[in-house]
Coordinates of C-alpha atoms in Angstrom, one line a residue:
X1 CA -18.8 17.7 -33.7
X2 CA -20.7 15.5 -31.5
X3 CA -24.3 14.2 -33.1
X4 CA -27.3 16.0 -31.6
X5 CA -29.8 13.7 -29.9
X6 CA -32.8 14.3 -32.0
X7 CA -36.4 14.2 -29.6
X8 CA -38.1 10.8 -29.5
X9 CA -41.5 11.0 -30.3
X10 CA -43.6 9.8 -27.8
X11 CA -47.2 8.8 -28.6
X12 CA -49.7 11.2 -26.8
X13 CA -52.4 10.5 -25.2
X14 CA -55.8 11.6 -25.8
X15 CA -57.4 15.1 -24.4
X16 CA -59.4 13.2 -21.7
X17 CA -55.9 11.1 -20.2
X18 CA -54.1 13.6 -20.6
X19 CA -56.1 16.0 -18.3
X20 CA -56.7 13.3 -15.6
X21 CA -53.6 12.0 -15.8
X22 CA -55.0 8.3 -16.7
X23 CA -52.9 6.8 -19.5
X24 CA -52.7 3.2 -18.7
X25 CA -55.4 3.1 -16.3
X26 CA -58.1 0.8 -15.9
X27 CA -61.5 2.4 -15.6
X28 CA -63.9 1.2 -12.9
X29 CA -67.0 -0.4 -13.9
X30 CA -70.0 1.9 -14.2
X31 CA -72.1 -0.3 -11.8
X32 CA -70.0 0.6 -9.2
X33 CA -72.2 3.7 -9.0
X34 CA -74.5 4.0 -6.1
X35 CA -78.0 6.4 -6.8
X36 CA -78.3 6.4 -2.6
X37 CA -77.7 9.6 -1.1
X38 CA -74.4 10.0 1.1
X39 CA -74.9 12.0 4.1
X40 CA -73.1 15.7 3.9
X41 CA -71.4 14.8 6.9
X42 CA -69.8 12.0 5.7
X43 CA -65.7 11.5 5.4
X44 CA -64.2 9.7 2.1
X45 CA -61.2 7.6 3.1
X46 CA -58.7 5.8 1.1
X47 CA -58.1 2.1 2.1
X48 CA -55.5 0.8 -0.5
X49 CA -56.1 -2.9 0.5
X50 CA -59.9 -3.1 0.8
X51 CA -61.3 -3.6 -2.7
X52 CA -64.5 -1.3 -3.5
X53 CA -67.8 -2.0 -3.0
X54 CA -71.3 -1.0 -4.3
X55 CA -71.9 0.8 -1.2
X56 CA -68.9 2.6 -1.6
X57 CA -69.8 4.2 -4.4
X58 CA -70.4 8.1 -4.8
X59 CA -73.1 9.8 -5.9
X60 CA -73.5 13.6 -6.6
X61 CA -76.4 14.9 -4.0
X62 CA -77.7 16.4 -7.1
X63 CA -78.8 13.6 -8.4
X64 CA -82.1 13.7 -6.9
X65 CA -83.7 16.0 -9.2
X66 CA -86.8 17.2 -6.5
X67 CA -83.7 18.4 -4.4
X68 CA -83.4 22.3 -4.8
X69 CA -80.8 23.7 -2.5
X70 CA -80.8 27.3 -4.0
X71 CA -84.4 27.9 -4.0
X72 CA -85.9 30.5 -6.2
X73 CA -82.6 30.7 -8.1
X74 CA -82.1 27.3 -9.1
X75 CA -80.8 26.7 -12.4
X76 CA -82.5 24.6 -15.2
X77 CA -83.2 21.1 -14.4
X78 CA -82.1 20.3 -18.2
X79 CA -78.5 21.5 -17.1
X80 CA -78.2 19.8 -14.1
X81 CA -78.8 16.5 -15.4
X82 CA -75.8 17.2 -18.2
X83 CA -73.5 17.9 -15.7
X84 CA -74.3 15.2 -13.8
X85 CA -74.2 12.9 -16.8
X86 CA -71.0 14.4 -17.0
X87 CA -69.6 13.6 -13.5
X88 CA -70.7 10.1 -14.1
X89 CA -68.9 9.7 -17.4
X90 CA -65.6 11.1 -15.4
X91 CA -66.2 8.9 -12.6
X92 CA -66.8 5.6 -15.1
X93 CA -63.3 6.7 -16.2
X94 CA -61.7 6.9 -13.0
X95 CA -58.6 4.3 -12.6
X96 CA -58.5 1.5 -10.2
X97 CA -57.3 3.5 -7.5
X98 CA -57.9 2.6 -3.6
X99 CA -61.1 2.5 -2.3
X100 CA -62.9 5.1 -0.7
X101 CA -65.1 3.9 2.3
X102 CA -67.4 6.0 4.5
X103 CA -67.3 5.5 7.6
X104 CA -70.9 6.5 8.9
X105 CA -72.1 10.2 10.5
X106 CA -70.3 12.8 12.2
X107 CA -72.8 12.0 15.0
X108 CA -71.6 8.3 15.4
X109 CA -68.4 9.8 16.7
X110 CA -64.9 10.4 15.5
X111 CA -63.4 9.2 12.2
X112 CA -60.9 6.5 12.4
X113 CA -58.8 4.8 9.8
X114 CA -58.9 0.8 10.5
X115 CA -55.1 -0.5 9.8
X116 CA -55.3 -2.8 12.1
X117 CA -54.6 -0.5 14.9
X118 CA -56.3 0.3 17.7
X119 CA -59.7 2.3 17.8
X120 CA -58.4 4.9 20.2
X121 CA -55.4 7.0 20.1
X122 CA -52.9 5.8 22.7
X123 CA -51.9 9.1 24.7
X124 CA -48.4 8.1 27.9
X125 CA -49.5 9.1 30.7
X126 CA -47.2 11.6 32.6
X127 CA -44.7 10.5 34.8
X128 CA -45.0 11.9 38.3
X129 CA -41.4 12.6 39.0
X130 CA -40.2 13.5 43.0
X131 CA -36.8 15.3 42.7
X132 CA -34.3 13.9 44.4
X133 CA -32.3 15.2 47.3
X134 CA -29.3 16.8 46.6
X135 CA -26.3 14.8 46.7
X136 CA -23.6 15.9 49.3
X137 CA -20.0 16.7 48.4
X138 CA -17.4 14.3 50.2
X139 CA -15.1 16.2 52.2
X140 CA -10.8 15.5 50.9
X141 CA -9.4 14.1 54.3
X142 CA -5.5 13.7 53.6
X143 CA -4.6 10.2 54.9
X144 CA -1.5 10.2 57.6
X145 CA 1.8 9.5 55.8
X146 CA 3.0 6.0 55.7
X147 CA 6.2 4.9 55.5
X148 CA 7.7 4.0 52.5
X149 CA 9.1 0.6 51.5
X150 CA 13.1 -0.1 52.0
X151 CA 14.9 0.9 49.1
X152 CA 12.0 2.3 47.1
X153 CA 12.2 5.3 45.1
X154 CA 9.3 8.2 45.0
X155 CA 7.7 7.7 42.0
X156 CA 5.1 10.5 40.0
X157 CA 1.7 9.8 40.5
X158 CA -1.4 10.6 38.5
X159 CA -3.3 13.9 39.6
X160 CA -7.3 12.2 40.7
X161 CA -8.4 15.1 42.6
X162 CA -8.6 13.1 46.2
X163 CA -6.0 12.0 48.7
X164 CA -4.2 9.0 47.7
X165 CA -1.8 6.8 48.4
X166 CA 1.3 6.2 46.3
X167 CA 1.7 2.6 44.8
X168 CA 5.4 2.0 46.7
X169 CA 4.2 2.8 50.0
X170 CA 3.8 -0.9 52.7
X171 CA 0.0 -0.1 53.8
X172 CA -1.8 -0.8 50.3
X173 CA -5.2 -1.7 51.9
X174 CA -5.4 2.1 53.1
X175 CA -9.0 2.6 51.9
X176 CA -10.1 6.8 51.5
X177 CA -12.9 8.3 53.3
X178 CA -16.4 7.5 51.2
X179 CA -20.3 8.3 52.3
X180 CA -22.0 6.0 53.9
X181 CA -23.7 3.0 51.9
X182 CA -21.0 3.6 49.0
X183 CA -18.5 1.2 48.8
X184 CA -14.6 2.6 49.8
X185 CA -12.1 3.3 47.4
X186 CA -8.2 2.2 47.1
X187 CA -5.6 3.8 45.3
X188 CA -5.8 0.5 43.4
X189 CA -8.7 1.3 41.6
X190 CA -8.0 4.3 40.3
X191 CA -8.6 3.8 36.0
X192 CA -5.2 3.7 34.5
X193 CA -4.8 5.6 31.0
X194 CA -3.5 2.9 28.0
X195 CA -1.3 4.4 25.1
X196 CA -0.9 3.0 21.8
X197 CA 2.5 3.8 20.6
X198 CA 3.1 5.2 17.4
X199 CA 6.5 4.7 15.6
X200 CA 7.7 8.0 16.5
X201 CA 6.9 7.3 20.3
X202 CA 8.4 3.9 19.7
X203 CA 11.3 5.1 18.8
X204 CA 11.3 8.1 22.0
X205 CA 11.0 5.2 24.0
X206 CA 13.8 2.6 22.5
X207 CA 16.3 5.7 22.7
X208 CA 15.4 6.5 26.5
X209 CA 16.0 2.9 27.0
X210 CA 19.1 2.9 25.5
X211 CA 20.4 5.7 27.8
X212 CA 18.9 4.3 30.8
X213 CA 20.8 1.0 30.2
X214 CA 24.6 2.9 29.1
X215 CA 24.2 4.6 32.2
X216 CA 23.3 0.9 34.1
X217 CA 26.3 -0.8 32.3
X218 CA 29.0 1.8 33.3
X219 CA 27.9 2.7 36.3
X220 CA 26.4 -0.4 37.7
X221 CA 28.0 -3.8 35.7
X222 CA 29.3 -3.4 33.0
X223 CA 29.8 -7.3 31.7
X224 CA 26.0 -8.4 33.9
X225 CA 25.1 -11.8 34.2
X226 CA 21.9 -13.3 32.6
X227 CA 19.8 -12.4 36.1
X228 CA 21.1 -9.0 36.1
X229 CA 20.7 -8.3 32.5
X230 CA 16.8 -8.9 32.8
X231 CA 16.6 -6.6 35.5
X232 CA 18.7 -3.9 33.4
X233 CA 15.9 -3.8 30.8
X234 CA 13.0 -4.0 33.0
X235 CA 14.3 -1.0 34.5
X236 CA 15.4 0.9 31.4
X237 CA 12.2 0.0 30.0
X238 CA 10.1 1.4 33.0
X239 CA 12.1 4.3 33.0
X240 CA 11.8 5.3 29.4
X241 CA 8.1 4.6 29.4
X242 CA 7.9 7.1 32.7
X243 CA 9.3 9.4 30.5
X244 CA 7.9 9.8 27.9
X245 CA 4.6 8.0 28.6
X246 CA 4.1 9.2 32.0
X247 CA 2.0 6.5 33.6
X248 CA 0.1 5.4 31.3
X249 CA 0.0 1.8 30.3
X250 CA 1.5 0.5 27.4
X251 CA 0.8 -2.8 26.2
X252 CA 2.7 -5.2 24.2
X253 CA 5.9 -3.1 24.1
X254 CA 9.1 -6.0 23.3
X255 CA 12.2 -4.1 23.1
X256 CA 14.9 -6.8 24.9
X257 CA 16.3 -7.7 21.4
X258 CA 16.9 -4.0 21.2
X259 CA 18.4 -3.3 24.5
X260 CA 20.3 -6.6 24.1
X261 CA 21.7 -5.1 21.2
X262 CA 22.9 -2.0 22.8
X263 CA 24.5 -3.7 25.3
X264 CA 26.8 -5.1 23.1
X265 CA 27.7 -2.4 21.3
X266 CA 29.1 -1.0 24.3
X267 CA 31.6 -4.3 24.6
X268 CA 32.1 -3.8 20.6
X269 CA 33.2 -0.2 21.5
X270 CA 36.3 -1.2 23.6
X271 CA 36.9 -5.0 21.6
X272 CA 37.6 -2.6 18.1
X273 CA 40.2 -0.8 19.7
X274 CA 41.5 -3.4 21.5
X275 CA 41.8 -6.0 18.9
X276 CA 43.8 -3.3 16.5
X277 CA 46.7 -2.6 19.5
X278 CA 47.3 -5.4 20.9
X279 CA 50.3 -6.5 18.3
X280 CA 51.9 -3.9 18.6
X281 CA 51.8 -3.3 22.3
X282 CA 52.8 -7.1 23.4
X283 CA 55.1 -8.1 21.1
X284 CA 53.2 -10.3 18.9
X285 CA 53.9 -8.8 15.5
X286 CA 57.3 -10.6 13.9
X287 CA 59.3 -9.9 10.8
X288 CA 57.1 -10.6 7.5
X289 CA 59.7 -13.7 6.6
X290 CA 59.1 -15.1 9.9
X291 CA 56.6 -17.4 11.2
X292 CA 54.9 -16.3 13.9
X293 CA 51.9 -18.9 14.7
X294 CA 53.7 -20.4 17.3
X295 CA 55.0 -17.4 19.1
X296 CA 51.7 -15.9 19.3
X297 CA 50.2 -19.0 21.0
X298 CA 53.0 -19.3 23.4
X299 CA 52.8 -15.2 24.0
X300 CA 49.0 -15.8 24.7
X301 CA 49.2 -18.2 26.8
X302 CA 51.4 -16.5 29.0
X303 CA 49.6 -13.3 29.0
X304 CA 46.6 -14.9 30.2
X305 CA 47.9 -16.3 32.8
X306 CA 46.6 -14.3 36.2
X307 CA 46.4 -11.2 34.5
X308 CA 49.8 -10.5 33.2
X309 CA 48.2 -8.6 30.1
X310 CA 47.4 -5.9 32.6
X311 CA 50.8 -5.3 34.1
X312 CA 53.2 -6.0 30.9
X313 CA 54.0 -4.1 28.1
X314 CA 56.5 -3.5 25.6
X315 CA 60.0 -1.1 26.7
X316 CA 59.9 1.4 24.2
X317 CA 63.4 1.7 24.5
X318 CA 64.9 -2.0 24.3
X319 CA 61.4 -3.3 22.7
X320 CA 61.1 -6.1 25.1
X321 CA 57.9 -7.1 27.3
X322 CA 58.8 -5.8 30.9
X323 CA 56.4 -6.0 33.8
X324 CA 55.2 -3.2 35.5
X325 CA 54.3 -3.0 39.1
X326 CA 51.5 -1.3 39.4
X327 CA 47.8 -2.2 38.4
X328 CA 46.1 -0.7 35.5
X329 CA 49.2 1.5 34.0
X330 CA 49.6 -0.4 31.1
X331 CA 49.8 2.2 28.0
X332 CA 47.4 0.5 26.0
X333 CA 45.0 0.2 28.9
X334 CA 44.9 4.1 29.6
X335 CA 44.5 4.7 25.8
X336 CA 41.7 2.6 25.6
X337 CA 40.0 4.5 28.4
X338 CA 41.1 7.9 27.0
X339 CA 40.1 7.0 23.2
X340 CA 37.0 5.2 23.9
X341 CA 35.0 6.6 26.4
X342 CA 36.1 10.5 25.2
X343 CA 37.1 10.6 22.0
X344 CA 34.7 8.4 20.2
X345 CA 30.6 8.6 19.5
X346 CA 29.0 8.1 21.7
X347 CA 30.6 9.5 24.1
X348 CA 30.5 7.2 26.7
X349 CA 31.8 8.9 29.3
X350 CA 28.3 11.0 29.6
X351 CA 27.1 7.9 31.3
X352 CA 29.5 7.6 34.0
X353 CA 28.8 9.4 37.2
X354 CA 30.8 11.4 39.6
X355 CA 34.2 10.5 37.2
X356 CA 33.6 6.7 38.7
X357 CA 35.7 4.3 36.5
X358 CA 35.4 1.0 38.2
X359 CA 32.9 -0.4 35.4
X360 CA 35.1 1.0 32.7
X361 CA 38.0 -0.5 33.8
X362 CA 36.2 -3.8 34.0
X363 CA 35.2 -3.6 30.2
X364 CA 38.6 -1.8 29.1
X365 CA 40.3 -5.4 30.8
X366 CA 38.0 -7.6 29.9
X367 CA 38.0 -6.3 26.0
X368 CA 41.9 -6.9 25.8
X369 CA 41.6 -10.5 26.8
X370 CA 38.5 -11.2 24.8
X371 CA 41.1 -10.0 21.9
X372 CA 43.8 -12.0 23.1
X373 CA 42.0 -15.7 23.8
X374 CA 41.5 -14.7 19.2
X375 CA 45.0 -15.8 19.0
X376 CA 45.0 -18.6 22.5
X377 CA 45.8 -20.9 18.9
X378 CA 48.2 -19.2 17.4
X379 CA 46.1 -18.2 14.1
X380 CA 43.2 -16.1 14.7
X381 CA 39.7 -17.2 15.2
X382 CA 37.1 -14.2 15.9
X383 CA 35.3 -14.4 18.7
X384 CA 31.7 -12.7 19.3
X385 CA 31.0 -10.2 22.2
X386 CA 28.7 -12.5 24.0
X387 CA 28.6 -12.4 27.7
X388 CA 29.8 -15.7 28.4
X389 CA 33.0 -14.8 26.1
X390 CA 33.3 -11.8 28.4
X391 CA 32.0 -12.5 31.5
X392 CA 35.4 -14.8 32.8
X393 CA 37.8 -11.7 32.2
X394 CA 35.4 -9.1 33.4
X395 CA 35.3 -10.6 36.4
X396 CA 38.7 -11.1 37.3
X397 CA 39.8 -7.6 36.4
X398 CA 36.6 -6.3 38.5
X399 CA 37.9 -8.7 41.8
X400 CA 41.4 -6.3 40.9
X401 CA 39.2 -3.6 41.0
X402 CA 37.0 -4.0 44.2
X403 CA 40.3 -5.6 46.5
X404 CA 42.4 -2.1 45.8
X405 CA 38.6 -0.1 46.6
X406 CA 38.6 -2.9 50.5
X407 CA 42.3 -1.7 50.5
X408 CA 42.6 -1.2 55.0
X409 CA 45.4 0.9 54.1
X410 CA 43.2 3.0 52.0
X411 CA 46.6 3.2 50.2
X412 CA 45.4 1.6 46.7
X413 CA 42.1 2.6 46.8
X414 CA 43.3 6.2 47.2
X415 CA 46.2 5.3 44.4
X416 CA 43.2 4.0 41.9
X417 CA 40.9 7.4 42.5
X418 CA 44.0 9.1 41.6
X419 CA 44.9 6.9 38.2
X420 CA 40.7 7.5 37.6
X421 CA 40.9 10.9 38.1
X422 CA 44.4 11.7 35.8
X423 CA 41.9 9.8 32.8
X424 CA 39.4 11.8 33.2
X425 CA 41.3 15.1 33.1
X426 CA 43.3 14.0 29.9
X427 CA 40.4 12.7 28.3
X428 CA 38.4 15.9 28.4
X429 CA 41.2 18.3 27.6
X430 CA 41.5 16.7 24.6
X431 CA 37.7 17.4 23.8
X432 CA 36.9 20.8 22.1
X433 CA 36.0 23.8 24.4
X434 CA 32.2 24.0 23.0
X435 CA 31.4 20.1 24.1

């Protein structure tokens, strides 16, 4: 059981204390007592830092014992004087408390408590306050269209409530209609709202950006160059942010590592599948009890050599490499094309507009030579899927590309639409009817 706290007993005081509240007071000295009589009209004021003074004092206006302020019924003289003896006793044991002053006659004028302040109360004047005329409401005059910039895009612009002028229009010192004596106003200085991201918009904004630059690579370049890969995520960026940001500005938003990233992955799409057929499909595979480092180098080398990878295969009836005739028929070519861009996640086709294959073809050519130039020794040596290990074979299967698109004949540009077209049809009937 917990222990009860027993009361402590405190010393009382005595009756007197204890009924004016005085315990460990110090009474004032009797002489402080003034016998002068204090005016009726007189006001008793507390000054806590003044000490007291003998003319301070207070005296009961009974004192005088010729004074008889109720006349014919005044009480006995005898009993006056003991309550009077008595007030003097109480007052003697009054504590040190702050002094009371008097501060003269009602007559003399107001009472006012010295602090240190000012003798008169400090009243503000009013204000005299004109009201102003009303302020006039500017009239919205819509500015005459300007033309827009060569190769600029319309853009969405923020709602302000007034005419202005988007920010990809020539004329940006077209200044809006103002009052007079105010200063005119540009589109330009319209406040523009900042956004902190959060990691949830982050992350809205790095996958826009990732779709924005698929779409660039096969549609575009798909192998760019160190120029036109800045430009790539300056505009996926700007895009992404547009969406999901509107136009507000972000600040310190880095996601070119990101980007960077994603553009490889699209080259590590075709290299995986390229790099796992190539044996097979150009001979390079031998007999297990056979040697084969130095077949592979020569084989390499050969293949290489202006292309040949892209119009040789193996007979699937003698098992020999033969050459074919025409550009870009090569079985493993077509598979790639068929397997990656349809039948694998992502599905990279999704990016590619109007059933254009040019890029595509680019990568699909470029990946099998990147895979080849691993054996250019005869043993394998992996190569990464760097630009500059891409960029040589990427372009030469993209100058294939664009001479049979300048065809005058319009006969191998019309033969290349065709082969594009026959991929695209096999790769999406092999895709489920709900996709």
């Amino acid at each position: 059981m917990p222990r009860s706290r027993a009361p402590k007993d405190y010393p009382r005081p005595r009756r007197q204390q204890e009924h004016l509240g005085l315990e460990g007071e110090t009474p004032q000295d009797p002489q402080f007592l003034d016998t002068t009589a204090v005016y009726p009209q007189s006001r008793a004021v507390f000054f806590p830092d003044r000490p007291q003074t003998a003319s301070q004092g207070w005296t009961h206006p009974l004192s005088n014992t010729d004074f008889e302020p109720f006349g014919p019924f005044a009480p006995d003289p005898s009993r006056v004087r003991q309550g009077l003896e008595i007030a003097q006793r109480v007052w003697m044991t009054m504590p040190h408390r702050p002094g009371i002053q008097i501060l003269g006659q009602l007559e003399a004028g107001p009472t006012v408590i010295s602090t240190g302040e000012a003798e008169s109360i400090h009243r503000p004047v009013r204000e005299t306050r004109v009201p102003m005329p009303p302020t006039p409401q500017p009239v919205a005059t819509m500015i005459p269209s300007v033309s827009f910039t060569e190769g600029a895009q319309a853009q969405h612009h923020r709602p302000t409530g007034r005419a202005t002028v988007p920010p990809t229009r020539a004329a940006t010192s077209t200044a809006l209609p103002t009052m007079a004596g105010s200063e005119s106003i540009t589109p330009d200085d319209t406040p523009v709202r900042k956004v902190t991201l959060t990691k949830a918009l982050r992350y809205r904004v790095l996958e826009e950006a990732k779709e924005c630059v698929y779409s660039l690579l096969l549609s575009k370049e798909g192998v760019p160059s160190a120029e036109v890969k800045e430009k790539f995520v300056r505009e996926a960026v700007t895009a992404a942010l547009h969406t999901v940001c509107g136009d507000a500005s972000v600040e310190g938003l880095k996601l070119n590592d990101s980007l960077t990233t994603a553009m490889a992955n699209v080259r590590h799409a075709f290299k995986n599948y390229a790099s796992c057929c190539i044996q097979r499909s150009f001979g390079l595979r031998l007999p297990l009890d056979i040697d084969e480092t130095e077949h592979k180098r020569l084989s390499v080398r050969r293949l290489l050599s202006e292309l040949q990878y892209m119009k040789t295969q193996i007979d699937p009836h003698t098992g020999n490499l033969t050459e074919i005739r025409e550009w870009f028929t090569t079985d493993l070519f077509t598979d790639i094309l068929v397997d990656v861009l349809f039948l694998k996640k992502p599905q990279w086709y999704q990016y590619i507009k109007n059933d254009d294959l040019d890029q595509a073809f680019g990568l699909a050519g470029a990946a099998i030579g990147a895979s080849l130039r691993e054996f250019s020794e005869g043993t394998f040596r992996e190569h990464s899927v760097a630009v500059e290990n891409w960029r040589h074979d990427f372009v030469e299967v993209m100058e294939v590309v664009k001479g049979m698109r300048a065809d005058e004949v319009a006969e191998q540009c019309a033969k290349l639409t065709e082969l594009q077209r026959q991929i695209v049809v096999k790769g999406k009937s092999l895709r489920p009817v709900t996709d």
